Short mmCIF file of C-alpha atoms in Angstrom, two decimals:
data_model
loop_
_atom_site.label_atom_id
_atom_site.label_comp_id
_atom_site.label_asym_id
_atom_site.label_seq_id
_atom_site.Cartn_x
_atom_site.Cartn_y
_atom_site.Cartn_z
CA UNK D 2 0.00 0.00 0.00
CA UNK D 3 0.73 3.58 -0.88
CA UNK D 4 2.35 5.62 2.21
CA UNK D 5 -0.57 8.21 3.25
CA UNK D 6 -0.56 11.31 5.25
CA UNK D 7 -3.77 12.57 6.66
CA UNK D 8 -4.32 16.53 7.55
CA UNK D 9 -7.43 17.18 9.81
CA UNK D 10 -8.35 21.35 8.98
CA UNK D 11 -10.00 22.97 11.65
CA UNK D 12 -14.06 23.60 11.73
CA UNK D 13 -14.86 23.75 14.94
CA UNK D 14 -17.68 20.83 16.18
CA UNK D 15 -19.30 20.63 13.10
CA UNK D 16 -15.76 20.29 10.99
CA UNK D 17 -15.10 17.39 13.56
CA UNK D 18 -18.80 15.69 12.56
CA UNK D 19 -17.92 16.21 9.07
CA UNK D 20 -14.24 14.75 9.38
CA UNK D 21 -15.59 11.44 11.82
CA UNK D 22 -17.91 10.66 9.06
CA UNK D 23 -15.59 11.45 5.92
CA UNK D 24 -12.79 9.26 7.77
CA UNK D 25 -14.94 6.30 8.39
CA UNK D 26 -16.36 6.32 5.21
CA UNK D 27 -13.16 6.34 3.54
CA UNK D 28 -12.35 3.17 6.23
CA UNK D 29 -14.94 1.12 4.83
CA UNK D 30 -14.45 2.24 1.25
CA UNK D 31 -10.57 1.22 1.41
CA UNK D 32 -10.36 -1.13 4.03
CA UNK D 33 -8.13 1.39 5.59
CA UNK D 34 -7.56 2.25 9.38
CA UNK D 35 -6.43 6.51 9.45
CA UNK D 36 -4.09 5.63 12.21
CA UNK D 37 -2.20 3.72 9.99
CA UNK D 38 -1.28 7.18 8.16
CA UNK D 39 2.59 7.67 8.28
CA UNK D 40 1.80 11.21 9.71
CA UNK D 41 -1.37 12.62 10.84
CA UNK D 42 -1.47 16.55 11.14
CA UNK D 43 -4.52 18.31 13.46
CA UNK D 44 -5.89 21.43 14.11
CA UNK D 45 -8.47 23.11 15.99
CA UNK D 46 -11.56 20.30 15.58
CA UNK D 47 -9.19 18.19 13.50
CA UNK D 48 -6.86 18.32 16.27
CA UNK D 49 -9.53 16.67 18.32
CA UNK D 50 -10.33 14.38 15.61
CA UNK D 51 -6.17 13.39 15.11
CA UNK D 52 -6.42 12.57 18.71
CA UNK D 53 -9.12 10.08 18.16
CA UNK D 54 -7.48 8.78 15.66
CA UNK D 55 -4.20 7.84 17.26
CA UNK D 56 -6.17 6.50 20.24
CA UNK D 57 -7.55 4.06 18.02
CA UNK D 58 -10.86 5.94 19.26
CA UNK D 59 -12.40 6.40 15.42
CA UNK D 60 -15.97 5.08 16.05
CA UNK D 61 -19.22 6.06 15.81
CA UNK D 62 -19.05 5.91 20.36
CA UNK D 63 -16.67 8.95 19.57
CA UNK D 64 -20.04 11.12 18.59
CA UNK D 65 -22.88 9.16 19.57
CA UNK D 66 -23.63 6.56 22.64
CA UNK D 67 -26.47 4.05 22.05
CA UNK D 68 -28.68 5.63 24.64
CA UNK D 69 -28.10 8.97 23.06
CA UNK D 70 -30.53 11.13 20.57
CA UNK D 71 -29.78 14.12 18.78
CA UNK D 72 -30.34 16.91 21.85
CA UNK D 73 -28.80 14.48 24.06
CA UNK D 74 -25.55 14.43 22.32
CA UNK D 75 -25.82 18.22 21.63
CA UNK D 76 -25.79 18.64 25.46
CA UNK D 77 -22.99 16.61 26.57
CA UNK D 78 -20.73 18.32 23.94
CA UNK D 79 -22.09 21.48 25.37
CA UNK D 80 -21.55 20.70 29.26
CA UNK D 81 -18.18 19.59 28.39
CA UNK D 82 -16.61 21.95 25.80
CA UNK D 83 -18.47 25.65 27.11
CA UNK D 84 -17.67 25.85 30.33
CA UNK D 85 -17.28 29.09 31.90
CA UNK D 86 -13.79 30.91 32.88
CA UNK D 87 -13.38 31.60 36.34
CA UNK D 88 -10.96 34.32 35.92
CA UNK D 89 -9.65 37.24 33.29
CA UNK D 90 -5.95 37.27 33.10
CA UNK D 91 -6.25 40.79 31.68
CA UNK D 92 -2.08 41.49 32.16
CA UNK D 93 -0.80 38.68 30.10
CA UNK D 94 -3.19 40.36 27.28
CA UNK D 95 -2.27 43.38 27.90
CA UNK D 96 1.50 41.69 26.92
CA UNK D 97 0.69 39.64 24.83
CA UNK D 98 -1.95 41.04 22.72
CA UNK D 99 -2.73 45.06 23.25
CA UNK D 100 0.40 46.49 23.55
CA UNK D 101 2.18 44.39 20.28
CA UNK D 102 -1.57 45.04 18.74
CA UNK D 103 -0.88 49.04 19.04
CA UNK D 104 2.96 48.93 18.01
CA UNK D 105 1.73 46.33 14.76
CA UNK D 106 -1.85 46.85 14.37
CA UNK D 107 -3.69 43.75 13.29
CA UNK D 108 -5.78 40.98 14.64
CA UNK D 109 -3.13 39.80 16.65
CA UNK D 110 -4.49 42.77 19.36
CA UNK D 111 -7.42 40.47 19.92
CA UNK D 112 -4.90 37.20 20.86
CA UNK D 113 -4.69 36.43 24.33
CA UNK D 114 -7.81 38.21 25.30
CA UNK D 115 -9.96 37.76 28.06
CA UNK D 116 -13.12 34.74 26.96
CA UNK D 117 -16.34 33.70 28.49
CA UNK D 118 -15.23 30.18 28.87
CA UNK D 119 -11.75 28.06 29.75
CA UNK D 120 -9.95 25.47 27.38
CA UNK D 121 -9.45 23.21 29.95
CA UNK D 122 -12.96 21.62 29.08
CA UNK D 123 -11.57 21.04 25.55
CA UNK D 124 -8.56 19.15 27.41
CA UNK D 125 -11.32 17.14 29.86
CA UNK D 126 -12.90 16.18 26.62
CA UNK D 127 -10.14 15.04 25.30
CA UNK D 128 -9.24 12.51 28.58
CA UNK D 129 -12.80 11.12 28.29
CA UNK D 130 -12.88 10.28 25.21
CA UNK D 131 -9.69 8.67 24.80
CA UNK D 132 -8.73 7.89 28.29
CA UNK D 133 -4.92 7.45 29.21
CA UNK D 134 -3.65 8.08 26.12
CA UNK D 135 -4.40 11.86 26.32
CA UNK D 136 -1.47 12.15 29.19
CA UNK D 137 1.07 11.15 26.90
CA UNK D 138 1.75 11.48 23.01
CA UNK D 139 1.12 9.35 19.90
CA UNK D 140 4.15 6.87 19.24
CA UNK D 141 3.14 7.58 15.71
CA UNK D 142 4.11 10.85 14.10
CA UNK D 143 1.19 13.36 15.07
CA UNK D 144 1.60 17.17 14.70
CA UNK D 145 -0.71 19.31 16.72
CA UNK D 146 -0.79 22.78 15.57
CA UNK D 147 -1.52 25.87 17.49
CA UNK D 148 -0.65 29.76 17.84
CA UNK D 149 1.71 31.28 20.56
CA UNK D 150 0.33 34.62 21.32
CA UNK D 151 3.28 36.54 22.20
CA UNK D 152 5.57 35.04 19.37
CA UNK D 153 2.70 35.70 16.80
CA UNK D 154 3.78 31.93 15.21
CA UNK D 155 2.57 29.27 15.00
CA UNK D 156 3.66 26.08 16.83
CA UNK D 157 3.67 22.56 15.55
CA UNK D 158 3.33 20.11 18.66
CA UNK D 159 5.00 16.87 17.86
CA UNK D 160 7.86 18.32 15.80
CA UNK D 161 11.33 19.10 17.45
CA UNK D 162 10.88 22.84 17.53
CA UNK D 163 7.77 22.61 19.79
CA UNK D 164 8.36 21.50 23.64
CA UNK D 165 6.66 18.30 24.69
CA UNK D 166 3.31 18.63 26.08
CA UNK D 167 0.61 15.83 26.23
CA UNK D 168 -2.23 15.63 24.13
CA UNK D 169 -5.09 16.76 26.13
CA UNK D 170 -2.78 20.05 26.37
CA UNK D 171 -2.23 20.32 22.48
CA UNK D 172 -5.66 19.44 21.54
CA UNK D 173 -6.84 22.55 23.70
CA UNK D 174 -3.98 24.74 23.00
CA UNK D 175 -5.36 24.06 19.43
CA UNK D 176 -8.86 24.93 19.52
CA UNK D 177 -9.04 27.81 21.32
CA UNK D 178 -10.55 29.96 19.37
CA UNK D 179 -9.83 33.47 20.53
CA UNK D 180 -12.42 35.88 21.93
CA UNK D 181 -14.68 32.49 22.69
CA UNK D 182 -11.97 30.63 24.65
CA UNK D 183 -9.36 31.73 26.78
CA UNK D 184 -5.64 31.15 25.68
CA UNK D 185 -3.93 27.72 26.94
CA UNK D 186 -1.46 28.06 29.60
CA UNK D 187 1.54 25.48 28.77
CA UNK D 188 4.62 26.35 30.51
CA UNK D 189 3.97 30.09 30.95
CA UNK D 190 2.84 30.69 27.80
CA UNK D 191 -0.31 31.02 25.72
CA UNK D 192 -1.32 29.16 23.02
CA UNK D 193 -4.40 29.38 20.66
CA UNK D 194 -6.74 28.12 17.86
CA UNK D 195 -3.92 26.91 15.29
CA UNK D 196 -6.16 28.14 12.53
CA UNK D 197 -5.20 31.44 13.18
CA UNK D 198 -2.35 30.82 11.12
CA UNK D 199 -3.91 28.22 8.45
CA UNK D 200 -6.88 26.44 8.73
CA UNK D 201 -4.68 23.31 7.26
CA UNK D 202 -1.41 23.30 7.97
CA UNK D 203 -0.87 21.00 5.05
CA UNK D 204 2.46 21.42 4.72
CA UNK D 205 3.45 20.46 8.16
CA UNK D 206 3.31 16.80 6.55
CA UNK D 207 6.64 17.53 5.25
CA UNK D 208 7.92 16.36 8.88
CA UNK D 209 7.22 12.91 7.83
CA UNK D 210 10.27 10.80 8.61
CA UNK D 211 8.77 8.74 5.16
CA UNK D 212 8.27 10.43 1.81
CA UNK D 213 4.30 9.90 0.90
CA UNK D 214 2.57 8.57 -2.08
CA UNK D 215 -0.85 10.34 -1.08
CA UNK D 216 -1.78 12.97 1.47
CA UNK D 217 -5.44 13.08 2.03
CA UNK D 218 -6.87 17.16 3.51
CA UNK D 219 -10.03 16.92 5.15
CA UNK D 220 -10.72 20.77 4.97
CA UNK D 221 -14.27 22.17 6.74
CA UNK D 222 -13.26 26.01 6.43
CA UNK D 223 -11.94 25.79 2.59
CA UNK D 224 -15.52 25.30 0.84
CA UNK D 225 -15.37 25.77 -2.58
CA UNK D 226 -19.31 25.59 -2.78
CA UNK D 227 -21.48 28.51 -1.42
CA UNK D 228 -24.45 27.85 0.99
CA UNK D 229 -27.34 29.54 0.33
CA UNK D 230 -27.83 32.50 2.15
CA UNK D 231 -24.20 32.18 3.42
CA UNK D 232 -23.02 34.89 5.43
CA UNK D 233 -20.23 36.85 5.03
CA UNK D 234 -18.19 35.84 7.35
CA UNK D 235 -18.44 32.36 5.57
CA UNK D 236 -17.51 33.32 2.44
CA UNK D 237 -14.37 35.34 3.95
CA UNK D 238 -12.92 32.10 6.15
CA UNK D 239 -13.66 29.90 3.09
CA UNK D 240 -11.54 32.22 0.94
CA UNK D 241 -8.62 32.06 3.42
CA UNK D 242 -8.50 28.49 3.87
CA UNK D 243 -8.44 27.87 0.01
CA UNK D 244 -5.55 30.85 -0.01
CA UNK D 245 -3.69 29.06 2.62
CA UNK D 246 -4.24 25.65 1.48
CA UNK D 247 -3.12 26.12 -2.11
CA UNK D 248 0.51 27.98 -0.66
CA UNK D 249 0.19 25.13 0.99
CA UNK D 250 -0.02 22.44 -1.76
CA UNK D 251 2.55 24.05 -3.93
CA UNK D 252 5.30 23.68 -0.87
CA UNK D 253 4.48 19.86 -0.81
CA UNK D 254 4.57 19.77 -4.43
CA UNK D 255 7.55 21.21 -4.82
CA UNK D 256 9.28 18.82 -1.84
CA UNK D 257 7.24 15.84 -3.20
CA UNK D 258 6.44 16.36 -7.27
CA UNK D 259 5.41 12.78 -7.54
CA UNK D 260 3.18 12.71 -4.16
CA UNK D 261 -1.13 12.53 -4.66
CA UNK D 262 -3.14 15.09 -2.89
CA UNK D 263 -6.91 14.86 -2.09
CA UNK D 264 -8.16 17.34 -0.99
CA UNK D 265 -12.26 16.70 0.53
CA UNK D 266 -14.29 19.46 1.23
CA UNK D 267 -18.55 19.70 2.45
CA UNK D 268 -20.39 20.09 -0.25
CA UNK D 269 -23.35 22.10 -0.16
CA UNK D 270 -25.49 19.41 0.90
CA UNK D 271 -23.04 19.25 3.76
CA UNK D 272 -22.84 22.77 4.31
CA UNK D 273 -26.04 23.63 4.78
CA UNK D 274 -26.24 21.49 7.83
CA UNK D 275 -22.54 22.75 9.59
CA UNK D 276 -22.87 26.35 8.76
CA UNK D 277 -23.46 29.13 9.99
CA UNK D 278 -22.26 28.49 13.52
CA UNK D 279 -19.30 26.00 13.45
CA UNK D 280 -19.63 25.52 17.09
CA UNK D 281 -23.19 24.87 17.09
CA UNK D 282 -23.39 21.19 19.01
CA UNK D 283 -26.63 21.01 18.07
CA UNK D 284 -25.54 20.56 14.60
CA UNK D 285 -23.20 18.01 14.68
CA UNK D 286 -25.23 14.60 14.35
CA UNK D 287 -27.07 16.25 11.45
CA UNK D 288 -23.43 17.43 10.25
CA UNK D 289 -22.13 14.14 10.32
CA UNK D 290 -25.85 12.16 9.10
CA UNK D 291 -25.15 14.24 5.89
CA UNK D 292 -21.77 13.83 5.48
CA UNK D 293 -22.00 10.08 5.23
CA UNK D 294 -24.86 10.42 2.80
CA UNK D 295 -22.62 13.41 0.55
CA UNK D 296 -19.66 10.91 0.75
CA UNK D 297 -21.03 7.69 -1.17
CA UNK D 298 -21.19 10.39 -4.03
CA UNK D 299 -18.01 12.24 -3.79
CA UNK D 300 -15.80 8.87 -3.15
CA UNK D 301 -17.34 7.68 -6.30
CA UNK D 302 -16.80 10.64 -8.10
CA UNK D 303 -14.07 9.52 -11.16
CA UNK D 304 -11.39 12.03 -9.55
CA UNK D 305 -11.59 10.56 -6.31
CA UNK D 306 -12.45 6.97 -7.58
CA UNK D 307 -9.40 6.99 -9.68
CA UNK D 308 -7.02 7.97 -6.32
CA UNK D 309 -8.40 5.52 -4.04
CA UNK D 310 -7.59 2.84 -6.85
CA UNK D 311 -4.46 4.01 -7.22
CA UNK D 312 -3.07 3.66 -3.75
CA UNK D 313 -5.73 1.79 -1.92
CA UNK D 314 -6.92 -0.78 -4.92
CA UNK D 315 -9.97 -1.40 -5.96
CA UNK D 316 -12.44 0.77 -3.55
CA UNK D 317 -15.47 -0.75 -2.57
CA UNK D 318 -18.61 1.32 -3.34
CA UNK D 319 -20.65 2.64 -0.47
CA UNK D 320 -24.49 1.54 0.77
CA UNK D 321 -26.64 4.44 -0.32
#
């Protein structure tokens, strides 16, 4: 078999709905595991998502318990990801976003600032769903990307430039998105939502210890289809992350000339159902209900069909 990376974009909780049921579709189409990728790259709610996958945690349990309907699943993601922040550090903002915000204006003078609720729900969510294995990190190459507020960089977690930190600690550090989540404390300093930077990443993959055949983006907030009645705000983040995500493709390219890249995106279908509030949990099991539908068609699609031949064999066709 073909040596596959896997990039998780961010999306927030419906982008992680939409990535569950794209990955487990292309599982059963491919007779593939994801955490058999030779590098898996996550951020924001595909950081969450990579950490599921290198737990060996990519089930349908992951979203929805058997006892469990729609509202019921809405409210545990609620009760654990929003929960409120007991205190305002308003002095490391001040340092770390205000005063650099008035020397170099720019949205980095709203990083750091004060939120209505903590990450550290994002990290409890983390060590429920995939138990010990949050405390430590992946023995497989995993690369957890978030933003340090007063270096205005990102940070890869995972590669040799970033200091060690569990996963629980990345996958927060990763998805909090400024001005709804308070920064991250690791170590003194502040992290947040890695999609500040890129809402991909995708050529972090180039820290793969293997060259790859096939890199596979699952990309929420780089929509090349436009809901009806989007709002603008949608349209804007989509336009980034295709901006970002094609610089992205040509460094890989240009490292890799001979290496596959597939990119899957919601369709409208899809879109409709995730947007406009990413981080609506109320969303997600009709996020990923869609998704699995949307996928029988876009795995069979002659593009995609053709890919999956070519480095997975002969794919099998989905159940409608």
């Amino acid at each position: 078999m073909s040596s596959i990376g896997l990039v998780l974009g961010g999306g927030g909780i419906t982008g992680a709905a939409f990535q569950l049921a794209t990955l487990m579709s292309l599982e059963l189409a491919c007779d593939w595991r994801a955490n058999d990728s030779e590098i898996v790259v996550g951020t924001s709610g595909g950081a969450y998502v990579a950490s599921l996958v290198r737990s060996g945690k990519l089930d349908l349990d992951s979203l929805v318990r058997h006892d469990e309907d729609t509202e019921s699943v809405a409210e545990r993601i609620r009760r654990h990801v929003f929960q409120k922040n007991p205190a305002l550090e308003l002095g490391r903002w001040l340092r770390g976003g205000v005063l650099p915000g008035l020397r170099k204006p720019g949205v980095g003078l709203l990083m750091g600032s004060p939120a209505r609720y903590t990450p550290h729900g994002l990290a409890a969510w983390v060590e429920e769903q995939v138990g010990p294995a949050a405390h430590a990190w992946p023995n497989d190459p995993t690369v957890i990307t978030a933003y340090d507020v007063e270096a205005r960089e990102r940070v890869g977690f995972g590669t040799e430039s970033a200091p060690a930190v569990s996963l629980a600690h990345a996958v927060a550090a990763s998805s909090a998105i400024p001005l709804l989540f308070h920064p991250h404390q690791i170590e003194g300093r502040a992290y947040v939502d890695g999609g500040v930077a890129s809402g991909t990443h995708l050529d972090l993959v180039l820290e793969s210890p293997r060259k790859l055949d096939l890199v596979i983006v699952i990309a929420p907030m780089a929509a090349t289809e436009r809901r009806r009645r989007a709002f603008p705000h949608e349209l804007v983040l989509d336009r980034l992350g295709r901006r970002a995500l094609e610089e992205e493709m040509r460094l890989v390219t240009d490292a890799w000339p001979d290496a596959d890249i597939l990119v899957l995106r919601p369709p409208m279908s899809v879109l409709d159902h995730m947007r406009p509030n990413p981080m609506a949990a109320d969303r997600a099991v009709p996020t990923f209900v869609s998704t699995l539908r949307a996928m029988r068609r876009e795995l069979a699609s002659p593009e995609v069909w053709r890919l999956l031949h070519d480095h997975f064999g002969q794919p099998k066709a989905l159940a409608g």
